[in-house]
Coordinates of C-alpha atoms and ligand atoms in Angstrom, one line a residue:
X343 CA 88.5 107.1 110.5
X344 CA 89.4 109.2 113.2
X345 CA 86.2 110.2 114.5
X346 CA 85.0 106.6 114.2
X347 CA 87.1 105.7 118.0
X348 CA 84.5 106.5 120.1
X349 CA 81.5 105.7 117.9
X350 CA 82.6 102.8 115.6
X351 CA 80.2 99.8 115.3
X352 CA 83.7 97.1 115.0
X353 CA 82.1 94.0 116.2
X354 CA 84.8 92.2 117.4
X355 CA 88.3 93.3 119.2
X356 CA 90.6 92.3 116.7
X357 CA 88.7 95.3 114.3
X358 CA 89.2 97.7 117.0
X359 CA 92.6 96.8 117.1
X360 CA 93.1 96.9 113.4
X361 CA 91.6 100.0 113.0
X362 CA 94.5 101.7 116.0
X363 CA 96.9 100.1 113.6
X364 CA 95.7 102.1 110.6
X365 CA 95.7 105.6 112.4
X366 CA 99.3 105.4 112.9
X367 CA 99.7 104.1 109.4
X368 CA 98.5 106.9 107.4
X369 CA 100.1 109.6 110.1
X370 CA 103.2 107.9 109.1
X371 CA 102.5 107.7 105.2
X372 CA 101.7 111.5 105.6
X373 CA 105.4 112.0 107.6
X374 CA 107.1 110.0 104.9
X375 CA 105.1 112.2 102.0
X376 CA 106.8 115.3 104.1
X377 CA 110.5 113.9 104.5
X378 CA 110.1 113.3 100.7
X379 CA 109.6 116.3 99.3
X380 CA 112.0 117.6 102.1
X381 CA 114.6 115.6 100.2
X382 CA 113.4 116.1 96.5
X383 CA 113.9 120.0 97.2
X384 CA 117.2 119.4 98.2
X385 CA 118.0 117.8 94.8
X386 CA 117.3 121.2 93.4
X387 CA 118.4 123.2 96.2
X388 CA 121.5 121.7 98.1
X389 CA 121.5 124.5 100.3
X390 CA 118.1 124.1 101.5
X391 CA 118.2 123.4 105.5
X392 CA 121.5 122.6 104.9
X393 CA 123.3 121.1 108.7
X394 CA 120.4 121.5 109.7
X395 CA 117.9 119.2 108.4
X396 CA 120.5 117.4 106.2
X397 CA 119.3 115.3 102.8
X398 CA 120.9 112.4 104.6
X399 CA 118.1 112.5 107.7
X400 CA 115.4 113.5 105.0
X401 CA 115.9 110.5 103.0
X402 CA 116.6 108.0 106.1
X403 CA 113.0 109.2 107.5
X404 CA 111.3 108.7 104.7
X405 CA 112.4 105.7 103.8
X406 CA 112.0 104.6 107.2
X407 CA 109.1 105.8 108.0
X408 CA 107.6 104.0 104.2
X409 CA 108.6 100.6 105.9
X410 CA 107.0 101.2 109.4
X411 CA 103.9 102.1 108.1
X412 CA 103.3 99.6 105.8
X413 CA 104.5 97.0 108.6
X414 CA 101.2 99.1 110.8
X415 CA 99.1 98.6 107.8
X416 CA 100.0 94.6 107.3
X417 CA 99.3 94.3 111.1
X418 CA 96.0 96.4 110.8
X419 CA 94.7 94.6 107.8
X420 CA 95.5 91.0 109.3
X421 CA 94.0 91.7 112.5
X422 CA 90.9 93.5 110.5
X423 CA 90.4 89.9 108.7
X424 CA 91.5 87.8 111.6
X425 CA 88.0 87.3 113.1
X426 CA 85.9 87.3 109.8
X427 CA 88.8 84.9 108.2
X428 CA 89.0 82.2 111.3
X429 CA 85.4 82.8 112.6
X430 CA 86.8 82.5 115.9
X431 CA 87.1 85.7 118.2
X432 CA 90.6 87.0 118.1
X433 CA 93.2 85.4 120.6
X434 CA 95.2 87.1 123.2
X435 CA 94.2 90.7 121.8
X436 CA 94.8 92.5 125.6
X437 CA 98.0 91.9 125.1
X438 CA 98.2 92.8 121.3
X439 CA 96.3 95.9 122.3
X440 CA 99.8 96.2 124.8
X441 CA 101.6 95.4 122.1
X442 CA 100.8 98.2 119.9
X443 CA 101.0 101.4 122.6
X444 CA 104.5 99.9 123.1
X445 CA 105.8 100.1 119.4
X446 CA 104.1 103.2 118.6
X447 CA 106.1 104.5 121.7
X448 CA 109.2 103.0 120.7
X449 CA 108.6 104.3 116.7
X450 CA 107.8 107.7 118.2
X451 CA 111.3 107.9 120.3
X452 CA 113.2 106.7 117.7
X453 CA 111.8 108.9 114.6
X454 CA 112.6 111.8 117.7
X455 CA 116.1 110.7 117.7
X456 CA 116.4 110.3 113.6
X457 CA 115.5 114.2 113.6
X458 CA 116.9 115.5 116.7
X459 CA 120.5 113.8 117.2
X460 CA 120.7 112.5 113.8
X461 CA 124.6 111.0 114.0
X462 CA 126.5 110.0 116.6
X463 CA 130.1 108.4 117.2
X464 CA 131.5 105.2 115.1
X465 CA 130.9 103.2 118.5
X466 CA 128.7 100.6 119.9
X467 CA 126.8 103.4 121.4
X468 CA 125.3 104.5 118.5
X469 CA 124.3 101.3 117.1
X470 CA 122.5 100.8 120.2
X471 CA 120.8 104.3 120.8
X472 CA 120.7 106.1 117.8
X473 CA 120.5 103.8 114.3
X474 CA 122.3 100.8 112.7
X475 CA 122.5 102.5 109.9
X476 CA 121.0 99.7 107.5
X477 CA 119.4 101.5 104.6
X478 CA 115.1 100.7 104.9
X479 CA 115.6 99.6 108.8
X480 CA 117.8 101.6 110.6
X481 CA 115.9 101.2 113.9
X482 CA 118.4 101.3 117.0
X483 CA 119.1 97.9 118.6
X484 CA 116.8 98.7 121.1
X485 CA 114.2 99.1 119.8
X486 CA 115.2 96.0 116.9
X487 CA 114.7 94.1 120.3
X488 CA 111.3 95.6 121.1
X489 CA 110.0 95.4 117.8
X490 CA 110.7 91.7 117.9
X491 CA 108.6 91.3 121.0
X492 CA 105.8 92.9 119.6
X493 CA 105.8 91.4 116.6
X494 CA 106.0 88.0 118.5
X495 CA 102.5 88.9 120.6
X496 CA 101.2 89.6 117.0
X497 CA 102.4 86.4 116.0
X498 CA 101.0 84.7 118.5
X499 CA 97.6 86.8 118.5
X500 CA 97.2 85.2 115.0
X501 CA 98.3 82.1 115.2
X502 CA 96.3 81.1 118.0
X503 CA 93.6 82.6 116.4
X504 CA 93.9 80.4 113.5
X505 CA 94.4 77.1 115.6
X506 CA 91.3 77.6 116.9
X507 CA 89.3 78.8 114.2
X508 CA 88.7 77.7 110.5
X509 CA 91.9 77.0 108.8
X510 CA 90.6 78.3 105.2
X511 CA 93.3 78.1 102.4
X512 CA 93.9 81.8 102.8
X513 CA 95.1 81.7 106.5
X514 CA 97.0 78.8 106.3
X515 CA 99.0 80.9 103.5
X516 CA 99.3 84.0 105.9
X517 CA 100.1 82.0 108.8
X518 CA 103.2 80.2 107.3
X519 CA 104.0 83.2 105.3
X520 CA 104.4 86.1 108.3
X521 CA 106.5 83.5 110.2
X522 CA 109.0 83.4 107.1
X523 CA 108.3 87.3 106.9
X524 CA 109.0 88.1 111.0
X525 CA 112.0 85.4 111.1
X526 CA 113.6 87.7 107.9
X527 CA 113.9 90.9 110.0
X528 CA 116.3 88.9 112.1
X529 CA 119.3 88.2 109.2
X530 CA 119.0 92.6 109.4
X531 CA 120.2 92.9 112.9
X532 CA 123.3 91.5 114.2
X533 CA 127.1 93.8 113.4
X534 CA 129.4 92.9 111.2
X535 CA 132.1 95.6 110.0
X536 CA 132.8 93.6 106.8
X537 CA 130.1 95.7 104.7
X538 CA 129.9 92.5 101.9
X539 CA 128.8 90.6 104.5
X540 CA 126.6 93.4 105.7
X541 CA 125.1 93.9 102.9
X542 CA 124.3 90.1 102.1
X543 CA 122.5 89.5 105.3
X544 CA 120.8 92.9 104.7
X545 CA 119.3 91.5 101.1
X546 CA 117.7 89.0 102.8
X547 CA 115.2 91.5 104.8
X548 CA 115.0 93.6 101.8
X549 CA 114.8 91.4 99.1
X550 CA 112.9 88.6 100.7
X551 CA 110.3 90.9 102.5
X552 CA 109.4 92.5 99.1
X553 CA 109.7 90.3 96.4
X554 CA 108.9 87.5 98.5
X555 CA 107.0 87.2 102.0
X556 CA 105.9 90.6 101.4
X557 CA 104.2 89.9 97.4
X558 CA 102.4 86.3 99.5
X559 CA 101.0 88.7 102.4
X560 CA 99.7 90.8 99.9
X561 CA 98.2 87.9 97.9
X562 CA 96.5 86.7 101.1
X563 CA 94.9 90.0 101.3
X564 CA 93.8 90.7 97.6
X565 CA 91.6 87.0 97.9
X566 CA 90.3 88.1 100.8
X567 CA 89.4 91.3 99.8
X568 CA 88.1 89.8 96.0
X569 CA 85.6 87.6 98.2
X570 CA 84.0 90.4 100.2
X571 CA 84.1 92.8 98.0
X572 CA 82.5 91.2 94.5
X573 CA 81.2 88.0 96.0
X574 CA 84.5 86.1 94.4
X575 CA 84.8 82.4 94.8
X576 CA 86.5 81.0 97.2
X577 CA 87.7 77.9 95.5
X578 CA 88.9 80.1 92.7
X579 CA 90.9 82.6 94.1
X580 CA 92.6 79.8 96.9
X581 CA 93.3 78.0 94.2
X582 CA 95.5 81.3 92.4
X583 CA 96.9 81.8 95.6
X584 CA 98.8 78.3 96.3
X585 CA 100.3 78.8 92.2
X586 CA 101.4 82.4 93.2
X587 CA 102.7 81.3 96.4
X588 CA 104.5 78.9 94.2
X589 CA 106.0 81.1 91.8
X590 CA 106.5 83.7 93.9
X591 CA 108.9 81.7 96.1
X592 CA 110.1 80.0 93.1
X593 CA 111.7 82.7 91.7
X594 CA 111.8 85.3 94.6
X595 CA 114.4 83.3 96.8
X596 CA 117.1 83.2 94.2
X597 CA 116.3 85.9 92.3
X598 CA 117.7 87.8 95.6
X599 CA 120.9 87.2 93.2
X600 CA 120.3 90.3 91.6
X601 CA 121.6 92.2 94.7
X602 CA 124.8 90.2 94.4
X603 CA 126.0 91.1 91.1
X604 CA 128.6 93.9 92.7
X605 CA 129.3 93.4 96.6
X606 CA 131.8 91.4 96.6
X607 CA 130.2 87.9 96.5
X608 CA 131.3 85.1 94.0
X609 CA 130.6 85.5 90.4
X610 CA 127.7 82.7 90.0
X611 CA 125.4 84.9 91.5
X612 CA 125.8 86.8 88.1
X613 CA 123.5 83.6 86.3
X614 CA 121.3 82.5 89.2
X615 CA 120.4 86.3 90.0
X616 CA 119.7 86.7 86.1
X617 CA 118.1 83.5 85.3
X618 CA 115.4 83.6 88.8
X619 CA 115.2 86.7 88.9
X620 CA 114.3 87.2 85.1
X621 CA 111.3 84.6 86.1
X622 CA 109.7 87.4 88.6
X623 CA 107.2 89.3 86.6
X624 CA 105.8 85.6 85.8
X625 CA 103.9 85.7 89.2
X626 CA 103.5 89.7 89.0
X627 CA 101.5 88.7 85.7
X628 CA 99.3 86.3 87.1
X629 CA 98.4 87.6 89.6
X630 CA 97.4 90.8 87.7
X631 CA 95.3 88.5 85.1
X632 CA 93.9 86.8 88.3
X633 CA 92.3 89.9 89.9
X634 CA 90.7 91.2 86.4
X635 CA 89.6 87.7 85.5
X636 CA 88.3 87.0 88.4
X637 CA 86.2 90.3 88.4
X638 CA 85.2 89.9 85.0
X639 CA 83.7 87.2 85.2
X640 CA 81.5 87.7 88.6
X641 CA 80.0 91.0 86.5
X642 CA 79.4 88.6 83.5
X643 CA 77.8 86.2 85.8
X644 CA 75.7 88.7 87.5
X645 CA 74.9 90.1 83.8
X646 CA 73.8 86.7 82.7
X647 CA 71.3 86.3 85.0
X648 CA 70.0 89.3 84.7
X649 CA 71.3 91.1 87.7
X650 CA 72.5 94.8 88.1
X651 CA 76.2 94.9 87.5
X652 CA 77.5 96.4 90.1
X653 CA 78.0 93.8 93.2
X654 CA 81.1 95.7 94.1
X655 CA 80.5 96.5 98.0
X656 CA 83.1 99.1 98.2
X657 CA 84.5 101.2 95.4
X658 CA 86.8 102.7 97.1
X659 CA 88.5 99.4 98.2
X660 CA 88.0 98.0 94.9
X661 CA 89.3 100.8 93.0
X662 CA 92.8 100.6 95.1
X663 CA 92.9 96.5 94.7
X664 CA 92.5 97.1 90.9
X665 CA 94.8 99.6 90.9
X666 CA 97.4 97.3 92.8
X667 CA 96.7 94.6 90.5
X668 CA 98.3 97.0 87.7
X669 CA 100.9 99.0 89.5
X670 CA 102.4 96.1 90.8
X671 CA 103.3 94.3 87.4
X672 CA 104.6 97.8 86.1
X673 CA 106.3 99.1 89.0
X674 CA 108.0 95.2 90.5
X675 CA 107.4 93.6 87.2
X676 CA 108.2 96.2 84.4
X677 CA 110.3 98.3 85.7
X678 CA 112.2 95.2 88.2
X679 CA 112.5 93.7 84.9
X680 CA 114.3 96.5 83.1
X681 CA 117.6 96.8 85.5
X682 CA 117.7 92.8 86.3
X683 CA 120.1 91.7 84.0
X684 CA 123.8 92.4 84.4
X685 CA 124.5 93.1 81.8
X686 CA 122.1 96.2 82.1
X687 CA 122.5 96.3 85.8
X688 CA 126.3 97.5 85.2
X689 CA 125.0 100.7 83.7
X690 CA 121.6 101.6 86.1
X691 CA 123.1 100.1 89.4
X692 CA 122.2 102.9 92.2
X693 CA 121.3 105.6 89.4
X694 CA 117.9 107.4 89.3
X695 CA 116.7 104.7 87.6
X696 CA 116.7 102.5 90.6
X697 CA 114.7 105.1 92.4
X698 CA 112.2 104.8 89.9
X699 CA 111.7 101.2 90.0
X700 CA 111.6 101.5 93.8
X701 CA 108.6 104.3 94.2
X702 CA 106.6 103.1 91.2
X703 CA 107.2 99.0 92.6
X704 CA 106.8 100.3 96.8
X705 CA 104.1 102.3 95.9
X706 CA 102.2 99.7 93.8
X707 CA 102.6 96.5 95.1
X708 CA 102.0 97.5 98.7
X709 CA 100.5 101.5 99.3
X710 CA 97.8 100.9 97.7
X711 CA 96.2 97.2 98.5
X712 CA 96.9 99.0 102.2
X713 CA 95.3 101.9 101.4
X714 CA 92.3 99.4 99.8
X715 CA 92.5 97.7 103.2
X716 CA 91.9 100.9 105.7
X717 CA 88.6 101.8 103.6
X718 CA 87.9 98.3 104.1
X719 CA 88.1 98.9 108.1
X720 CA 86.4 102.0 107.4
X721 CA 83.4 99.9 105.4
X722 CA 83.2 98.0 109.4
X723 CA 84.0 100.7 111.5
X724 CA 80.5 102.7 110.3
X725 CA 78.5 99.3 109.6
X726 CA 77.8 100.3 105.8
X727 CA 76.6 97.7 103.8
X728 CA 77.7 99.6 100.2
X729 CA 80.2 102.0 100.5
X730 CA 80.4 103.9 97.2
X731 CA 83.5 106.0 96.3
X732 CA 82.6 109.6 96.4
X733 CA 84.4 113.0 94.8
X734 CA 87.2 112.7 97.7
X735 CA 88.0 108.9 97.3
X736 CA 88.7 110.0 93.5
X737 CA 90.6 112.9 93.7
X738 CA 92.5 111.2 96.1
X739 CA 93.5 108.0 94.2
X740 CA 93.6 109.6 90.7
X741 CA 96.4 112.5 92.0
X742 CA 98.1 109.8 94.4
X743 CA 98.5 107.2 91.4
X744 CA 99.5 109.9 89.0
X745 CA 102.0 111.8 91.1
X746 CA 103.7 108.8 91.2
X747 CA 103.8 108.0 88.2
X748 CA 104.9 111.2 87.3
X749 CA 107.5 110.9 89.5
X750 CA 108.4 107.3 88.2
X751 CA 108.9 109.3 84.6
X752 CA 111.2 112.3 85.6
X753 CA 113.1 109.8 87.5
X754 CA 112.9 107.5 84.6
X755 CA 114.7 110.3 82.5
X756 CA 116.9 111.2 85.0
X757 CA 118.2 107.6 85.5
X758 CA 118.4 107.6 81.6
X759 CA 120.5 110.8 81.3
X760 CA 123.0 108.8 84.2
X761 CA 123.1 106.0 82.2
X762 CA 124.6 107.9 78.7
X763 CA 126.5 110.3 80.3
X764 CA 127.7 109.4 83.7
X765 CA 128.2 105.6 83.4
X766 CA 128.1 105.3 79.1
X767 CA 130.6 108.4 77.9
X768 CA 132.4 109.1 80.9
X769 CA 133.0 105.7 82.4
X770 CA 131.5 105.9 85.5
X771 CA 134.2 107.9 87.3
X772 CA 133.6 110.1 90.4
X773 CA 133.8 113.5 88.2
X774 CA 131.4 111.9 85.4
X775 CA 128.9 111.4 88.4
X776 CA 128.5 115.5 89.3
X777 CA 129.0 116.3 85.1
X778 CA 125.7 114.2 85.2
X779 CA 123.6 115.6 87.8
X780 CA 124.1 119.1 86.7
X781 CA 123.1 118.7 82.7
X782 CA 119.7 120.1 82.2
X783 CA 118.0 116.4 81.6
X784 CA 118.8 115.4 85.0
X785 CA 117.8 119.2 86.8
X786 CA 114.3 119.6 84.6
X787 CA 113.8 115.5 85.5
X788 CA 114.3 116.3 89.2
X789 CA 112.2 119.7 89.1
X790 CA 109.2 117.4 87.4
X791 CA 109.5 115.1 90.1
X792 CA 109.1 117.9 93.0
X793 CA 106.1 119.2 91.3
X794 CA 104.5 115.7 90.9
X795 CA 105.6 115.1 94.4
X796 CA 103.3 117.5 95.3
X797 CA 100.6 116.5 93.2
X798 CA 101.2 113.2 95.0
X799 CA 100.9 115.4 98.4
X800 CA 97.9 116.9 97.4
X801 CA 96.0 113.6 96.6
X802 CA 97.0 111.9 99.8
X803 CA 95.2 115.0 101.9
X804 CA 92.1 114.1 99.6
X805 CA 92.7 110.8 101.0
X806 CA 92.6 111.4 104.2
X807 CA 90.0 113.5 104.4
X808 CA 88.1 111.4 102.6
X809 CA 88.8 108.2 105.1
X810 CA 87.6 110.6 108.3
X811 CA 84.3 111.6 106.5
X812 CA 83.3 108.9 103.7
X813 CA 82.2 106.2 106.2
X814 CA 79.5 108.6 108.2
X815 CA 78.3 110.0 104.9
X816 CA 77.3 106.5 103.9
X817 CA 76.0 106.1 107.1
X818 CA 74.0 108.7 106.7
X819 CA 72.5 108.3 103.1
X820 CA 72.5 104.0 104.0
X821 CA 69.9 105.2 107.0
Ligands
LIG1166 C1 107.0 94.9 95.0 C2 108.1 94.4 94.7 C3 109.4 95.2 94.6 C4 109.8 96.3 95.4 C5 109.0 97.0 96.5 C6 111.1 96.7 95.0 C7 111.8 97.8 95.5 C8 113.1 98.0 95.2 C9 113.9 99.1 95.8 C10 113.4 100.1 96.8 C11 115.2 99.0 95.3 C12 116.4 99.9 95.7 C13 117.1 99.3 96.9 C14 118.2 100.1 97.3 O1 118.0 101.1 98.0 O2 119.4 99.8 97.0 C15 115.2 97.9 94.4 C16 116.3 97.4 93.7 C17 116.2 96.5 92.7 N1 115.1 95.8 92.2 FE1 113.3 95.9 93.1 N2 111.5 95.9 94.0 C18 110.5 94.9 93.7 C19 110.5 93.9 92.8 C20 111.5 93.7 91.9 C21 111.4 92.8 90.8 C22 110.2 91.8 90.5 C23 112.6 92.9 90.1 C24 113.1 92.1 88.9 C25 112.3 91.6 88.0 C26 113.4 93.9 90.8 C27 114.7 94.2 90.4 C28 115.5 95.1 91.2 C29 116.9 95.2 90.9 C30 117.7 94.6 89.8 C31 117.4 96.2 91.9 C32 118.8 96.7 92.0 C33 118.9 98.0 91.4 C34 120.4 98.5 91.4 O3 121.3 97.7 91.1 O4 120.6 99.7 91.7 N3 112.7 94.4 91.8 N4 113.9 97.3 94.3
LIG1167 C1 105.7 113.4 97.9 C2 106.1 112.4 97.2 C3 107.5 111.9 97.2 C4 108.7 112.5 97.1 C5 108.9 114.0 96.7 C6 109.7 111.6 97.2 C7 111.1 111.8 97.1 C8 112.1 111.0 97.3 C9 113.5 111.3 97.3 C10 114.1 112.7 97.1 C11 114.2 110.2 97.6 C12 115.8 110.0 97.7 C13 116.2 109.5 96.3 C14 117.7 109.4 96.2 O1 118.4 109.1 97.2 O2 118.2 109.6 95.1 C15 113.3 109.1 97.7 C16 113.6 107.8 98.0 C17 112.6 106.8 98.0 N1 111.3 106.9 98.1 FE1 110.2 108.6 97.8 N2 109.2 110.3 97.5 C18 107.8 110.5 97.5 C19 106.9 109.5 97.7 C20 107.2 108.2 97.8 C21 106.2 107.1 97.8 C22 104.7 107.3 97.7 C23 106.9 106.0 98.0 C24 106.4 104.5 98.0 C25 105.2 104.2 98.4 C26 108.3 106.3 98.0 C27 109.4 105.4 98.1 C28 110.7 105.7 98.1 C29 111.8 104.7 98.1 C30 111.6 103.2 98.1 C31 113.0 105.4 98.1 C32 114.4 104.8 98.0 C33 114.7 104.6 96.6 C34 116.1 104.1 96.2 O3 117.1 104.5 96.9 O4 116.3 103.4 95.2 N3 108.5 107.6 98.0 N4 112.0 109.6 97.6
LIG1168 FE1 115.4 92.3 94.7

């Protein structure tokens, strides 16, 4: 990927542009791997760079830096499409192009601040210079402004793009869908000092980017990918698209009432956050059946006449896509599922269980149709016509996907030991919380998910080395 700047054979700008997007990405999914087990040390250890590389700033960064580079990969995957989507030349790119040195300026100051000053003062100043201290996107205000800029060029990069070119079913979807998903990151950025207020405003980014806007974008992708990757009908998968977008909004938008079960805000959010957001894994489901369906049948079609099987033009990609198509029904669907009733949310509110549900969902839905995406750009960037997965492109997803689900487990456990014995036997009070994270369950579940952390660590280097050689290799063997 890297060596592919000078030599690439992208065809058109918005590639090129794409492909900048996806460097940063996985230099920031590497960063947030790093912060992580940072952080899941100092479970074990609480000494462990103790004032000076505090669990607080661990956890902030790689939270953070999860959201930033999944926003790079979204950009880089839609301006990737953009031209073969529309078939119209990308927009307005010179000043995309602008557009991205600026926020990867901006994201590099600010990460430099996260790690270097870290806190500041309970005064404007800080809000303005050194984070808002919103949990997910704690960017200074700032750079909140700059971000909003940029993400307006990209805006207007793509929509342009589309008024000009085809308007297929697919980017009439992504157009509507990243204005709702740009407007959201708005409701996250103005002060208030009540903190139920705070945090209701702050739902709407979190909640609505990920079990909304974000679930459509990625939907967008997926048919996109399914048709240039098997040969899937277009028809077909625009037609799954429009019921998921459906559904998806159906229940997403007022299932955001499981947030508001304990903040503060009036009790009928207890039954309209239960009910709507009960209905989630509906869409989580079809689209799951969709994608295997779908692939099914163009490898029965291709068998029934007699063809070779395998039409799938990049194994890699495919093998991430399929892989999404599962983890995000387990991780959002399954394991939403579980905590999303009251009456179960009393007991796992904020324990490890949450933090389960949140790597196994994050990392499903969305890391991996973005990592399927940048071996997608890869596919362009070396002009291969098949790009088969090779030994690196295994290892890679097969530790990735089972670190975290090993990590999902331990924290799984852990969450469960909070549940009996801090929240179940001892009520919930602020002593039961430390007699819980000191009982063995909850120490051995935290050591298991360090070591799978690593395991996770180790597959992403796989990854990466795999993404800076695969594409010349296939050159290679292709000529
Ligand atoms: C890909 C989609 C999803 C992602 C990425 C995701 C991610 C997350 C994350 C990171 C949190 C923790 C937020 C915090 O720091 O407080 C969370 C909380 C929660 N999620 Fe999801 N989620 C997704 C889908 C779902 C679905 C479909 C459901 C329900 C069916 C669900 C139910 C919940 C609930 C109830 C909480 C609150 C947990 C608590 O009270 O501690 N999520 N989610
Ligand atoms: C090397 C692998 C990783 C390690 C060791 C790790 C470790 C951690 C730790 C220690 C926390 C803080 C938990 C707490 O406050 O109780 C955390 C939070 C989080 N991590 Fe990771 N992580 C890793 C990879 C990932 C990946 C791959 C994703 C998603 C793609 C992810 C998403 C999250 C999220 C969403 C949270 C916030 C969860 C919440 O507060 O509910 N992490 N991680
Ligand atoms: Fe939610």
């Amino acid at each position: 990927m890297l060596t592919s700047i000078k030599t690439n054979s992208l065809t058109t700008d918005g590639q090129k542009l794409g492909m900048m997007y996806f460097r940063v990405a996985i230099i920031l999914f590497g960063a947030q791997l790093l912060m992580g087990l940072i952080a899941a040390i100092q479970f074990l250890a609480p000494n462990f760079l103790f004032e000076i590389f505090d669990f607080s700033v661990a956890r902030m960064v790689h939270i953070n830096a999860l959201v930033v580079w999944m926003l790079y990969a979204m950009i880089g995957a839609t301006y990737m499409m953009l031209t073969e989507e529309t078939g119209h030349e990308g927009v307005g790119l010179g000043l995309g192009k602008l557009g991205f040195w600026v926020l990867t300026a901006a994201v590099t100051v600010v990460v430099l601040v996260y790690i270097i000053v870290q806190v500041g003062s309970g005064t404007e100043a800080s809000l303005w210079l050194i984070h808002e201290g919103r949990e997910y996107i704690e960017a200074p205000r700032w750079a909140d402004i700059g971000i909003v800029v940029v993400v307006l060029i990209f805006y207007f990069n793509v929509f342009a793009t589309y008024m000009k070119g085809e308007k297929t079913g697919i980017m009439t979807v992504m157009v509507a869908n990243l204005l709702a998903l740009a407007g959201l990151y708005l409701a996250g950025m103005f002060y208030t000092d009540n903190i139920s207020m705070d945090q209701f405003w702050w739902w709407w980014v979190i909640h609505l980017w990920v079990e909304a806007t974000w679930e459509v974008f990625v939907g967008t992708l997926a048919a996109f990918a399914l048709i240039r990757l098997i040969g899937a009908k277009r028809e077909v998968v625009e037609m799954w698209l429009w019921i998921e977008v459906l559904m998806l909004f159906g229940s997403g938008i007022l299932g955001m009432g499981h947030h508001y079960f304990w903040i503060g805000t009036p009790e009928y959010w207890w039954e309209i956050g239960a009910l709507f957001s009960a209905l989630e894994p509906v869409p989580l489901i079809a689209m799951f059946v969709h994608v295997l369906y779908d692939w099914g049948k163009e490898q029965g079609a291709h068998e029934a006449k007699g063809e070779p099987k395998s039409v799938v033009t990049n194994g890699p990609a495919m093998a991430w896509i399929v892989t999404n198509a599962f983890g995000n029904f387990l991780g959002a669907g399954i394991w939403g599922f579980f905590h999303t009733l009251p009456q179960v949310n009393i007991y796992t509110h904020g324990t490890q269980f949450t933090a389960a549900h949140g790597h196994l969902a994050f990392f499903g839905a969305y890391a991996t149709i973005l990592i399927g995406m940048m071996y997608y750009g890869i596919q362009k960037a070396y002009g291969v016509k098949v790009m088969s997965a090779t030994f690196k492109s295994k290892m890679g997803i097969f530790l990735i996907t089972f670190g975290v689900l090993g990590m999902t487990i331990a924290l799984t456990i852990a969450g469960y030991e909070q549940v009996m014995v801090e929240r179940g036997e001892m009520g919930a009070t602020w002593n039961a919380f430390f007699i819980a994270q000191e009982l063995p369950w909850y120490v051995q579940a935290q050591l298991w998910r360090t070591i799978m952390g690593v395991v996770t660590f180790i597959g992403f280097i796989y990854l990466v080395w795999d993404l800076l050689t695969i594409g010349k290799n296939a050159q290679a063997s292709e000529a």
